[in-house]
mmCIF file with all atom_site columns, C-alpha atoms in Angstrom:
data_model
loop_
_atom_site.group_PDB
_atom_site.id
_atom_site.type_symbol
_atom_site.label_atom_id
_atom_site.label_alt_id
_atom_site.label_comp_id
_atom_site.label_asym_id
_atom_site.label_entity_id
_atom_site.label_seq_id
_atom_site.pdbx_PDB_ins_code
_atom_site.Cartn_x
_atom_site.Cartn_y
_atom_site.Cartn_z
_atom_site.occupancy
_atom_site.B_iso_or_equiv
_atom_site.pdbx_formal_charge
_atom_site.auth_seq_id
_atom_site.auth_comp_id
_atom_site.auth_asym_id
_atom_site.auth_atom_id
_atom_site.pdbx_PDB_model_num
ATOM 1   C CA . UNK A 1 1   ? 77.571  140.522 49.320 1.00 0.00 ? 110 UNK A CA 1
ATOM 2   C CA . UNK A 1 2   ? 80.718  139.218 47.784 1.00 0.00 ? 111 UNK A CA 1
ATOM 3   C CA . UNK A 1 3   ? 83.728  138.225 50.329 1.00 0.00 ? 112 UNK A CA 1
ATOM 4   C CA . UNK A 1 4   ? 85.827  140.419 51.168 1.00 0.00 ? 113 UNK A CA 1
ATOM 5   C CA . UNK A 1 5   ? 88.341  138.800 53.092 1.00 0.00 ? 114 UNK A CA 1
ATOM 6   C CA . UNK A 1 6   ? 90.315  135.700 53.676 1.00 0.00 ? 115 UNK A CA 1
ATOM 7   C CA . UNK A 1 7   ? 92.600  134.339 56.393 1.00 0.00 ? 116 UNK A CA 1
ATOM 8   C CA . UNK A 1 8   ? 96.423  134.851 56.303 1.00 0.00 ? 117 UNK A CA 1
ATOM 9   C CA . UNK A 1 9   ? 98.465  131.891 56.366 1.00 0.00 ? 118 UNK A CA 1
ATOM 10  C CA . UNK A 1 10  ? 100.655 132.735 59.402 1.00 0.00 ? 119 UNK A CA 1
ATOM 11  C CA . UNK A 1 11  ? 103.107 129.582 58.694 1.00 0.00 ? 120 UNK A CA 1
ATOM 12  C CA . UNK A 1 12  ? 105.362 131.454 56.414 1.00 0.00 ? 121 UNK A CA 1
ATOM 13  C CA . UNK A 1 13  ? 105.945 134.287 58.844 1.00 0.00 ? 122 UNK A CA 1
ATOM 14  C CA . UNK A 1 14  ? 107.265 132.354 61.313 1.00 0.00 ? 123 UNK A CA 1
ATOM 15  C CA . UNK A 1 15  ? 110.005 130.565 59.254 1.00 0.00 ? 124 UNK A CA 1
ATOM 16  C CA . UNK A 1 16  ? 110.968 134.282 57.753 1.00 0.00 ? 125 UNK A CA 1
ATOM 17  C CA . UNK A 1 17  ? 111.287 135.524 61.108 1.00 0.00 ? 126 UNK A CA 1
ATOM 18  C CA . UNK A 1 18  ? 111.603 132.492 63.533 1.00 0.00 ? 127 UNK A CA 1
ATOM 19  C CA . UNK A 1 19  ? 113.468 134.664 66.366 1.00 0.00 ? 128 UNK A CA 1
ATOM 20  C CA . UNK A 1 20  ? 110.739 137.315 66.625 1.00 0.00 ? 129 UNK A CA 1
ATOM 21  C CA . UNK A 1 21  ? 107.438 135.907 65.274 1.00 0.00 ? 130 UNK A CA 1
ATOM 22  C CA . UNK A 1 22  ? 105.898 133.516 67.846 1.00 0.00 ? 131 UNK A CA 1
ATOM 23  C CA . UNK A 1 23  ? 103.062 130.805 66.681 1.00 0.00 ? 132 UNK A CA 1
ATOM 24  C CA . UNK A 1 24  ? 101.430 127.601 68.592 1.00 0.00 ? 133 UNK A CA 1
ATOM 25  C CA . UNK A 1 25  ? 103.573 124.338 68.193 1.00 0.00 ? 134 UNK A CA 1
ATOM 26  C CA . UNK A 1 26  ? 102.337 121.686 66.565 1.00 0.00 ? 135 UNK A CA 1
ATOM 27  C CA . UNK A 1 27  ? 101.813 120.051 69.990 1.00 0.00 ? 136 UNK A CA 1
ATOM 28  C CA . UNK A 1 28  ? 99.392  122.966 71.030 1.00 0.00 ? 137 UNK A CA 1
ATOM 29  C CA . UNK A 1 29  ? 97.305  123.018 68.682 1.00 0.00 ? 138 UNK A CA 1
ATOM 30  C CA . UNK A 1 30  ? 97.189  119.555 68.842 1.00 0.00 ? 139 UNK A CA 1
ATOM 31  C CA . UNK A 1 31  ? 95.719  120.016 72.513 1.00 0.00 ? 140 UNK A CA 1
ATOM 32  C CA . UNK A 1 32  ? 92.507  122.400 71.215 1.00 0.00 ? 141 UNK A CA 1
ATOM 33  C CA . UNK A 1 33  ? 89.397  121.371 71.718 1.00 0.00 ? 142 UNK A CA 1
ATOM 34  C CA . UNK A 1 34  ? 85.493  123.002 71.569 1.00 0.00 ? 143 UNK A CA 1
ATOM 35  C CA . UNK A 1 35  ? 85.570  125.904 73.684 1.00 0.00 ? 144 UNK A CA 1
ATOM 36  C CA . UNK A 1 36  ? 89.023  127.204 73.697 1.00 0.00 ? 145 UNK A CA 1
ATOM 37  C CA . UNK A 1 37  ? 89.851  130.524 71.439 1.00 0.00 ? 146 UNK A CA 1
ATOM 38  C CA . UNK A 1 38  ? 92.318  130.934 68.776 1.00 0.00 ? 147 UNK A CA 1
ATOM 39  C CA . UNK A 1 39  ? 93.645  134.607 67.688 1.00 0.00 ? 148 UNK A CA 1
ATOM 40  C CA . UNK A 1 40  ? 93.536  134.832 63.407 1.00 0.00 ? 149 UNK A CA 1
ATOM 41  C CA . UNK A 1 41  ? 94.519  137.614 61.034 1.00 0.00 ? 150 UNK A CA 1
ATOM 42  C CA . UNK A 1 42  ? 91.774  138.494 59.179 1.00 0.00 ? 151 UNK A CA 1
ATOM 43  C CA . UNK A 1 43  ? 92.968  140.424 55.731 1.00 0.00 ? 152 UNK A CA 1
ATOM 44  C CA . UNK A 1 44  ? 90.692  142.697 53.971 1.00 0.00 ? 153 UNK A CA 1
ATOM 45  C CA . UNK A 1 45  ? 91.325  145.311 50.996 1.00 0.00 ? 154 UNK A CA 1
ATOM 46  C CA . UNK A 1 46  ? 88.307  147.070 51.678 1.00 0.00 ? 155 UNK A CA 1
ATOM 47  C CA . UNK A 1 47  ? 89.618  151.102 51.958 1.00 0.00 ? 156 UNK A CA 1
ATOM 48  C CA . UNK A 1 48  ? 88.471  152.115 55.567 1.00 0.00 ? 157 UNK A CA 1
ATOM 49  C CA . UNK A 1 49  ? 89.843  155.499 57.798 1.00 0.00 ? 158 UNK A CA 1
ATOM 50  C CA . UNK A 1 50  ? 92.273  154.182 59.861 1.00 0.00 ? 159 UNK A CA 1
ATOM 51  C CA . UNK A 1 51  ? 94.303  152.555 56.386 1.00 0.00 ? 160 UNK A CA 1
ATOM 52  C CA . UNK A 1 52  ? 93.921  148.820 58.081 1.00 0.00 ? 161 UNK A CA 1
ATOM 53  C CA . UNK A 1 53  ? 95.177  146.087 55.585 1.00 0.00 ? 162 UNK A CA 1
ATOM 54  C CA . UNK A 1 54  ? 93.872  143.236 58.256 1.00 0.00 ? 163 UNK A CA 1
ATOM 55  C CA . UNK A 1 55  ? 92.448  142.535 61.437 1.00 0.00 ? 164 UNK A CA 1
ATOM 56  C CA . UNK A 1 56  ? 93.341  140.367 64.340 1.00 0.00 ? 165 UNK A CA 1
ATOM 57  C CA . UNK A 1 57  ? 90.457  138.819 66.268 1.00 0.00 ? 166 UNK A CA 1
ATOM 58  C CA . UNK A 1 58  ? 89.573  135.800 68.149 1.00 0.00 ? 167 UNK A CA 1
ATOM 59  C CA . UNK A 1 59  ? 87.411  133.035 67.240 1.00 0.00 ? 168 UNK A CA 1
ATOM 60  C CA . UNK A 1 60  ? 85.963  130.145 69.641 1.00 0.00 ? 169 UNK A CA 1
ATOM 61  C CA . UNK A 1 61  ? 86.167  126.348 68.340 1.00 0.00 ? 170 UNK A CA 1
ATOM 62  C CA . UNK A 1 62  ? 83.011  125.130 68.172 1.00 0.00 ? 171 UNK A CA 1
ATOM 63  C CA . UNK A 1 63  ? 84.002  121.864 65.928 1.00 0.00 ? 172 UNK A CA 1
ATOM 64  C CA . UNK A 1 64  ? 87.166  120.012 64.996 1.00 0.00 ? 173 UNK A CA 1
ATOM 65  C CA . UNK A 1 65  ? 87.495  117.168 61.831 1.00 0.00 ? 174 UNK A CA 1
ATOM 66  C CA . UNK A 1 66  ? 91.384  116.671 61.939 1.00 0.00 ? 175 UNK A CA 1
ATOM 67  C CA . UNK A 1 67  ? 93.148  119.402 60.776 1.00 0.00 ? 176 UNK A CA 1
ATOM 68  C CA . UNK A 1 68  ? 89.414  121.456 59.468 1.00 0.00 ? 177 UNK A CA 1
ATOM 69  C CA . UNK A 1 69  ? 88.242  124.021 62.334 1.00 0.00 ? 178 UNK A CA 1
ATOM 70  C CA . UNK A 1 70  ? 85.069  125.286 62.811 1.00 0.00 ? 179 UNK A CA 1
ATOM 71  C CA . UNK A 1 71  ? 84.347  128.225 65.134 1.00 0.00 ? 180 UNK A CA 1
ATOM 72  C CA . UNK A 1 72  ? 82.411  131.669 66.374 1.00 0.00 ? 181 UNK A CA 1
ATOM 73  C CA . UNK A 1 73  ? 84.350  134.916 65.730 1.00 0.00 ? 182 UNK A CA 1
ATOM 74  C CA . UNK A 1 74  ? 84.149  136.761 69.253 1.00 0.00 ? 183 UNK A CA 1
ATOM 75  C CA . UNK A 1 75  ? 85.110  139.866 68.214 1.00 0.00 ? 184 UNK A CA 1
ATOM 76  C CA . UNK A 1 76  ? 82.918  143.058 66.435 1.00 0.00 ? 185 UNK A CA 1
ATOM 77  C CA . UNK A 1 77  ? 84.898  143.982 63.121 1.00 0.00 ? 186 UNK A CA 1
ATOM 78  C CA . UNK A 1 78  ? 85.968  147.252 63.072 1.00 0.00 ? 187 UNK A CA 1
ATOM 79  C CA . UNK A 1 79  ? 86.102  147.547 59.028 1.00 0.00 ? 188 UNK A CA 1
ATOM 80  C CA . UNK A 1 80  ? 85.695  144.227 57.938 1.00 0.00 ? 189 UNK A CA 1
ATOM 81  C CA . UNK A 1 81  ? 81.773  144.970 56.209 1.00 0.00 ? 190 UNK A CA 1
ATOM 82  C CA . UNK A 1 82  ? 81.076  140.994 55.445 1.00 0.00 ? 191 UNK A CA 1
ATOM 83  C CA . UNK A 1 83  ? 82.205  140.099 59.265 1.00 0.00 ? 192 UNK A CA 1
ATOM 84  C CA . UNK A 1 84  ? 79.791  140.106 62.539 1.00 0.00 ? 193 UNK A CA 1
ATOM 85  C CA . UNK A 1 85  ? 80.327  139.117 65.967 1.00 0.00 ? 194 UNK A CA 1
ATOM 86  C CA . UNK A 1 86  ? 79.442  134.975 66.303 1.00 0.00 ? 195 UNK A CA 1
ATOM 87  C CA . UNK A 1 87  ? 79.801  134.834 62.625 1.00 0.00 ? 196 UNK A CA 1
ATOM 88  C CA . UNK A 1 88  ? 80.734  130.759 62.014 1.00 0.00 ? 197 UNK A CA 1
ATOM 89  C CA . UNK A 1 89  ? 84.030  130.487 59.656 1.00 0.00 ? 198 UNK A CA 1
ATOM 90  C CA . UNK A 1 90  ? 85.944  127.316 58.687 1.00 0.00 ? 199 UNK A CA 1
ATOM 91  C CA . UNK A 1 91  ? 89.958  127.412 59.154 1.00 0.00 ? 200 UNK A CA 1
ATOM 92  C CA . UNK A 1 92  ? 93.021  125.283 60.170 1.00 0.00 ? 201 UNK A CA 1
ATOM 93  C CA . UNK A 1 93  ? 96.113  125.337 62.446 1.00 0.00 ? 202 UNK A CA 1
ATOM 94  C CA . UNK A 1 94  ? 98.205  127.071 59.659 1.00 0.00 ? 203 UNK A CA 1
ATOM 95  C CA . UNK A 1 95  ? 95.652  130.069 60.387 1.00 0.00 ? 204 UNK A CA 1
ATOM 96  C CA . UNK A 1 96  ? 96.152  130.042 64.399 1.00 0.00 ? 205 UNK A CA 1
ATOM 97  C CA . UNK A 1 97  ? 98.797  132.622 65.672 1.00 0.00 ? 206 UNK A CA 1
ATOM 98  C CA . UNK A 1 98  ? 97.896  132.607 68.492 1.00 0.00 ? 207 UNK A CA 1
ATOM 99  C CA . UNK A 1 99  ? 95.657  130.566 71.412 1.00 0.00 ? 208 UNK A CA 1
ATOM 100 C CA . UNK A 1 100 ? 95.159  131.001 75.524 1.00 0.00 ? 209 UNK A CA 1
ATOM 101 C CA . UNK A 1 101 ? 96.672  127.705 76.828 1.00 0.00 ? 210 UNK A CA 1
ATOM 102 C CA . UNK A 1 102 ? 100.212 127.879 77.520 1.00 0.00 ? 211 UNK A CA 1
ATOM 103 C CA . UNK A 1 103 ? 102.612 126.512 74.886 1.00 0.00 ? 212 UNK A CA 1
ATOM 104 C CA . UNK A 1 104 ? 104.442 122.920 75.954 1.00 0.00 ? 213 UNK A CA 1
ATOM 105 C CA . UNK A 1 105 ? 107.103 123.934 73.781 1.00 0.00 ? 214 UNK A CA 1
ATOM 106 C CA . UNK A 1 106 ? 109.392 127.469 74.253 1.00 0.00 ? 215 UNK A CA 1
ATOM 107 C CA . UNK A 1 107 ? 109.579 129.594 71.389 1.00 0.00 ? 216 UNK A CA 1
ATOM 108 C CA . UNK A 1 108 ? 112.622 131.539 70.561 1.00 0.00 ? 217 UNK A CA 1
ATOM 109 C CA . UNK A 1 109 ? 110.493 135.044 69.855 1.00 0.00 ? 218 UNK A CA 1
ATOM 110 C CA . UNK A 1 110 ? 110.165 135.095 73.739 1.00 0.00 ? 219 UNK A CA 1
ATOM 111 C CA . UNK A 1 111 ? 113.567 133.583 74.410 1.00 0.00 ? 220 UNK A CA 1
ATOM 112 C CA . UNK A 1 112 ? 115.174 136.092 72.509 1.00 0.00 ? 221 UNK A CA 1
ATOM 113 C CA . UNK A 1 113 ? 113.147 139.355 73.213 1.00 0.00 ? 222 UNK A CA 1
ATOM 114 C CA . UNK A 1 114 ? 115.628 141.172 75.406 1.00 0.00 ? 223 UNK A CA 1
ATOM 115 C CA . UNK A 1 115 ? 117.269 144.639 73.823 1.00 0.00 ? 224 UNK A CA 1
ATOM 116 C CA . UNK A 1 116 ? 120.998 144.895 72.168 1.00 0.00 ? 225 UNK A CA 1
ATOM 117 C CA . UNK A 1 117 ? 122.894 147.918 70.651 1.00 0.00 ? 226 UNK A CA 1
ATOM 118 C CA . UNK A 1 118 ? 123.659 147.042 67.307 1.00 0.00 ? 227 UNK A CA 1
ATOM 119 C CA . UNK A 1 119 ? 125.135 149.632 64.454 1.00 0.00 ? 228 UNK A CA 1
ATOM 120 C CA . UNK A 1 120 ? 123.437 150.628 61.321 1.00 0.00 ? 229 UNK A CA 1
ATOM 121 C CA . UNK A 1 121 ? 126.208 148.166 59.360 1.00 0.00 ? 230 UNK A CA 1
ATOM 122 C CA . UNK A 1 122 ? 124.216 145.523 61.057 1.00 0.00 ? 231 UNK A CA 1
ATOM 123 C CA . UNK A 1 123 ? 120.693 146.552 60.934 1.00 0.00 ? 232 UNK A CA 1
ATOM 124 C CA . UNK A 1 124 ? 120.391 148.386 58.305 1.00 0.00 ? 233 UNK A CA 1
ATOM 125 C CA . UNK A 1 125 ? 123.243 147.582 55.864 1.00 0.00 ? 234 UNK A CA 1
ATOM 126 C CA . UNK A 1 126 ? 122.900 143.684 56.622 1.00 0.00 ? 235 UNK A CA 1
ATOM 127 C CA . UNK A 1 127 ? 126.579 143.533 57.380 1.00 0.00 ? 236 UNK A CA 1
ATOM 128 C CA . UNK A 1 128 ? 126.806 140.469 59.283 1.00 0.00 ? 237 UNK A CA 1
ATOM 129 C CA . UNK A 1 129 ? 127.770 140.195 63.641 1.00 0.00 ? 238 UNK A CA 1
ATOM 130 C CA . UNK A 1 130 ? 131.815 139.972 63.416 1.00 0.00 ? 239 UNK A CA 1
ATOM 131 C CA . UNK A 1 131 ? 131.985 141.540 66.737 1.00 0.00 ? 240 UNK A CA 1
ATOM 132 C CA . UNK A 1 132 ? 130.216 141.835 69.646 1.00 0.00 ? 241 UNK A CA 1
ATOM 133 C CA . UNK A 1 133 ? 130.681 142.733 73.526 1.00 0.00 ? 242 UNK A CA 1
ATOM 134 C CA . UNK A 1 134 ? 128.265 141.591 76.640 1.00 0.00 ? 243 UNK A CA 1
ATOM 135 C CA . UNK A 1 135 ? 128.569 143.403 79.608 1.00 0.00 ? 244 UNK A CA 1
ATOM 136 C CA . UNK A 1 136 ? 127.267 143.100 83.077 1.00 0.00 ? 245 UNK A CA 1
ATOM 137 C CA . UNK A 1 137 ? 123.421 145.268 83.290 1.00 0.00 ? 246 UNK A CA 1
ATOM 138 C CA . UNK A 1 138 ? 123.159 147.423 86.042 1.00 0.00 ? 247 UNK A CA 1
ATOM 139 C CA . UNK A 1 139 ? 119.165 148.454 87.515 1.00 0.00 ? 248 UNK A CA 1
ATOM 140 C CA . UNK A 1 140 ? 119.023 150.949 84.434 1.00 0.00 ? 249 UNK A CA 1
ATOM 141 C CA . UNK A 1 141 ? 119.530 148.462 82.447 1.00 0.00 ? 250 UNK A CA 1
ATOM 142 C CA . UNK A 1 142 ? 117.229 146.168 83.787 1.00 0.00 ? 251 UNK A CA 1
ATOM 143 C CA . UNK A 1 143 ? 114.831 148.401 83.299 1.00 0.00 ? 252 UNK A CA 1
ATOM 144 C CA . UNK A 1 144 ? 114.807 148.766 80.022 1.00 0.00 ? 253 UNK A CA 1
ATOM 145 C CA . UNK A 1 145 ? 115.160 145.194 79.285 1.00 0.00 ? 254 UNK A CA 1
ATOM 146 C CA . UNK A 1 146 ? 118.579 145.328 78.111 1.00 0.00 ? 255 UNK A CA 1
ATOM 147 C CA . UNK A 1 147 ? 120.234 142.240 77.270 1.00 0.00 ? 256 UNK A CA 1
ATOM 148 C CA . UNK A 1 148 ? 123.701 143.071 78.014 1.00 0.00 ? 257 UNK A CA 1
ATOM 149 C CA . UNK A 1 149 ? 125.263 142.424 74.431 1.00 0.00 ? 258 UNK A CA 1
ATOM 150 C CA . UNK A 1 150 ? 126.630 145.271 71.619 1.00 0.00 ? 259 UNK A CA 1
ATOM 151 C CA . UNK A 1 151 ? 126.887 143.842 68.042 1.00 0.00 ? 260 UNK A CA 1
ATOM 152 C CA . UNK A 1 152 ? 128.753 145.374 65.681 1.00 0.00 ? 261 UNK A CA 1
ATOM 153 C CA . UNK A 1 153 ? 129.851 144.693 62.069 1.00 0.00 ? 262 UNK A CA 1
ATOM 154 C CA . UNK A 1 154 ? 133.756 145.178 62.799 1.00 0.00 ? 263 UNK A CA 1
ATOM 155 C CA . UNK A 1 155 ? 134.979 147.256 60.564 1.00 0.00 ? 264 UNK A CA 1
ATOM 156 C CA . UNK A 1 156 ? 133.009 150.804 61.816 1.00 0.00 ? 265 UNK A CA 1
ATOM 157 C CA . UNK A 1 157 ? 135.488 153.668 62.864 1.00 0.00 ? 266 UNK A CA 1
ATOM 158 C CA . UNK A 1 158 ? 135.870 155.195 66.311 1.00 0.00 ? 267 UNK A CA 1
ATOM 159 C CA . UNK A 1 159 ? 133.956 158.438 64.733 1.00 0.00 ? 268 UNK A CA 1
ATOM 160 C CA . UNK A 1 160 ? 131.302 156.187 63.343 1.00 0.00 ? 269 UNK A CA 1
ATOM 161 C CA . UNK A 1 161 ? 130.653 154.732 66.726 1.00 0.00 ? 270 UNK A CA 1
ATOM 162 C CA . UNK A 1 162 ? 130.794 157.789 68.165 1.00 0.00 ? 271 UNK A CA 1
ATOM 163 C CA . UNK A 1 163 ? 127.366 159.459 66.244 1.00 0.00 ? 272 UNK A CA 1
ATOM 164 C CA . UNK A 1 164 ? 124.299 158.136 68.231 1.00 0.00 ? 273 UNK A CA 1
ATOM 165 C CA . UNK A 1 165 ? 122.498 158.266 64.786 1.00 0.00 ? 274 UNK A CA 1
ATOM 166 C CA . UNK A 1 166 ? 124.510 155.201 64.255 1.00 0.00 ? 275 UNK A CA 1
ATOM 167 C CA . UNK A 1 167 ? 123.149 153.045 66.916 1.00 0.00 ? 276 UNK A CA 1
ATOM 168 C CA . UNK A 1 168 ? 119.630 151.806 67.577 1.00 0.00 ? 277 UNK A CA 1
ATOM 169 C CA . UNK A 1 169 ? 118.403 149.655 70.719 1.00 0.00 ? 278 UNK A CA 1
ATOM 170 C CA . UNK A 1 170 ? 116.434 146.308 69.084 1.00 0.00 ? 279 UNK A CA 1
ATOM 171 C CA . UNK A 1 171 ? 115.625 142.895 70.332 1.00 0.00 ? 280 UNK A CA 1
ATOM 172 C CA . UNK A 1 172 ? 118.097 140.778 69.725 1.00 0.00 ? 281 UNK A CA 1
ATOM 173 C CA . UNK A 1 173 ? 115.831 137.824 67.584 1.00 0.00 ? 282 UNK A CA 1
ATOM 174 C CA . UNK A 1 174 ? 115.037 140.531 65.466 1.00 0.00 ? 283 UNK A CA 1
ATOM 175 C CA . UNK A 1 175 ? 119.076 140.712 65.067 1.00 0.00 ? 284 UNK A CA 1
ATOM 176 C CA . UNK A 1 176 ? 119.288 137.098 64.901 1.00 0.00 ? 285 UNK A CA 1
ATOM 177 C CA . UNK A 1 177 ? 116.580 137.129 62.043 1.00 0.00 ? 286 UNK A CA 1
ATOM 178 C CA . UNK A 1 178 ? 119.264 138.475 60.155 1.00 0.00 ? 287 UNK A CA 1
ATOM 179 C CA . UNK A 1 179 ? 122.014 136.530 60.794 1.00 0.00 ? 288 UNK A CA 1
ATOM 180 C CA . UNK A 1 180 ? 121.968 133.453 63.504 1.00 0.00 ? 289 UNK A CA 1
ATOM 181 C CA . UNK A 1 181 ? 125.564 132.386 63.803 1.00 0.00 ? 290 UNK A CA 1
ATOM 182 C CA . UNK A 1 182 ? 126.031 134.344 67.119 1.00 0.00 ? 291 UNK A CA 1
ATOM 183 C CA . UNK A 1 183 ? 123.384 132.609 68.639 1.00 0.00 ? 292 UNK A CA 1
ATOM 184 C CA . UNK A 1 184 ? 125.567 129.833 70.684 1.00 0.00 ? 293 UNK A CA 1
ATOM 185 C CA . UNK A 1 185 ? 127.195 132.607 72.738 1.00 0.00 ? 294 UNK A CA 1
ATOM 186 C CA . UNK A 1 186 ? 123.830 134.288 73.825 1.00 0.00 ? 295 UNK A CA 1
ATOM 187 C CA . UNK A 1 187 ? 123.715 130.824 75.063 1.00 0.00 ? 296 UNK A CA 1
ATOM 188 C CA . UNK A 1 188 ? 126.340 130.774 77.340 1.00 0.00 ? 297 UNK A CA 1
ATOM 189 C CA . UNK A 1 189 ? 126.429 132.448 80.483 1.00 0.00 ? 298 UNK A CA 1
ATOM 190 C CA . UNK A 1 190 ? 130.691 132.660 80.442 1.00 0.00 ? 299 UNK A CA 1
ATOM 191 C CA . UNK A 1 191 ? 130.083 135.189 78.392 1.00 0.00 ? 300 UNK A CA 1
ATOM 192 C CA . UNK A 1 192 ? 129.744 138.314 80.176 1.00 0.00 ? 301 UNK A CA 1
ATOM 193 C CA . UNK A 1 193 ? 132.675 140.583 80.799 1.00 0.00 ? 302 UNK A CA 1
ATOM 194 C CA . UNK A 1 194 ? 133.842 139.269 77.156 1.00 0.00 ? 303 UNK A CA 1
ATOM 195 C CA . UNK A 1 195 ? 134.243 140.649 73.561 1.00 0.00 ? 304 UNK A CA 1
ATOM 196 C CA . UNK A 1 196 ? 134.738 138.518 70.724 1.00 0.00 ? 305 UNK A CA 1
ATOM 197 C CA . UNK A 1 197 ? 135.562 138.635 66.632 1.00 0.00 ? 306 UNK A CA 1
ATOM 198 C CA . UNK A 1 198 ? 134.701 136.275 64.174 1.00 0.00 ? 307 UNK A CA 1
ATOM 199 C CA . UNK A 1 199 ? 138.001 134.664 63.055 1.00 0.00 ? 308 UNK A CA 1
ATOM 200 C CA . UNK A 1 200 ? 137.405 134.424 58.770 1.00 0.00 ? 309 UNK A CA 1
ATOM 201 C CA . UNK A 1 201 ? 140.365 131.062 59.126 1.00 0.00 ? 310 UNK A CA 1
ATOM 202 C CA . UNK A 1 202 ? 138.467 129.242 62.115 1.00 0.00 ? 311 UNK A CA 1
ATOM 203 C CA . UNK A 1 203 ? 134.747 130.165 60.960 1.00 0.00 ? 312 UNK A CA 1
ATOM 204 C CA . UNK A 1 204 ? 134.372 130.802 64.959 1.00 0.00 ? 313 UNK A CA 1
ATOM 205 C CA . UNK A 1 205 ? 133.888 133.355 67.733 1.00 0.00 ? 314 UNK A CA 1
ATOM 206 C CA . UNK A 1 206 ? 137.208 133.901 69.522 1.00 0.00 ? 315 UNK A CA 1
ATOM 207 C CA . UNK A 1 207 ? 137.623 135.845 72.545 1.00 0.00 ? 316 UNK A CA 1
ATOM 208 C CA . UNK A 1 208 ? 139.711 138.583 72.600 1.00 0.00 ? 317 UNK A CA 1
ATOM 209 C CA . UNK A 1 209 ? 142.181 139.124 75.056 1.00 0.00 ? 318 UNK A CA 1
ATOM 210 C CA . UNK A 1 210 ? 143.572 142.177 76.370 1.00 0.00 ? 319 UNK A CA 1
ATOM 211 C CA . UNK A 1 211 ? 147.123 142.374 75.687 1.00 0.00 ? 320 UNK A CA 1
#
């Protein structure tokens, strides 16, 4: 039977989408050995009923040679028609998204994975954060994971803000995928009770203060 699939090189993904797309450090995968089990995307054309492009399924080491891996799939395809359960495939770390030790290093996907309001100018029309609010979260809040912060492109109208339609409630890496620059004041705890504007003349965040 010819091959029908191949192994997606999850390296690229993460530096698309660093805020919301997690993957091993370096220093993890530097820590696998024999035994321990590795997630990898397995991608496969083959038409099938549920319209999958790829499966996700984890593999055991059995073997490592530097940076070549050899190891068991422990999973049963679902589609895949060249692919069986303890099947032995050859891969390497830029294949690994994901393992079962705990990462040494943080990773901003989970840093970043509480909820924000944010406008359609933002998410949509890839207007970039020129003003945003954080606010103290109450239980309700909590509950839903909310972060605390509203972003907002800056130049939406009262009326515009106004239409729910115009609003969605996303993490906010998948916000900072887009644009990054409001990242230091996520980072500082000051910053609730507080709105601020990008100032175009300082190429900053000021505060505003209420006359």
């Amino acid at each position: 039977m010819v091959k029908t699939w191949n192994l997606d090189d999850v390296s690229g993904m993460a530096l698309e989408a660093p805020y919301t797309f997690y993957l091993p450090s370096p220093q993890l995968i530097a820590q696998l050995r024999p035994g321990d089990v590795v997630k990898l995307i397995f991608r496969c054309p083959v038409e099938n009923d549920r319209n999958w492009s790829a499966e996700r399924m984890w593999v055991e080491i059995v073997q490592i040679s530097g940076n070549e891996f050899r190891g068991k799939l422990k999973n049963t395809p679902n589609y895949i028609p060249d692919l069986s359960f303890d099947q032995e495939l050859v891969f390497s770390p830029q294949h690994i998204i994901q393992t079962q030790r705990e990462d040494p290093v943080p990773h901003l996907a989970g840093r970043y994975a509480k909820k924000c309001f944010v406008t359609n100018r933002v998410l949509n029309d890839k207007m970039a954060v020129d003003y945003l609010s954080h606010e103290e979260i109450d239980e309700a809040g909590k509950s839903h994971d909310f972060s605390g912060w509203t972003l907002c492109a800056g130049d939406e109208t009262d009326e515009y803000l106004d239409n729910e339609d115009n609003w969605h409630f996303v993490s906010l890496g998948l916000i900072l995928n887009q644009d990054d620059r409001f990242r230091c004041l996520l980072d500082t705890p000051e910053s609730k009770g507080k709105q601020f504007q990008w100032d175009v003349s300082l190429k900053s965040y000021q505060e505003i203060i209420d006359q």
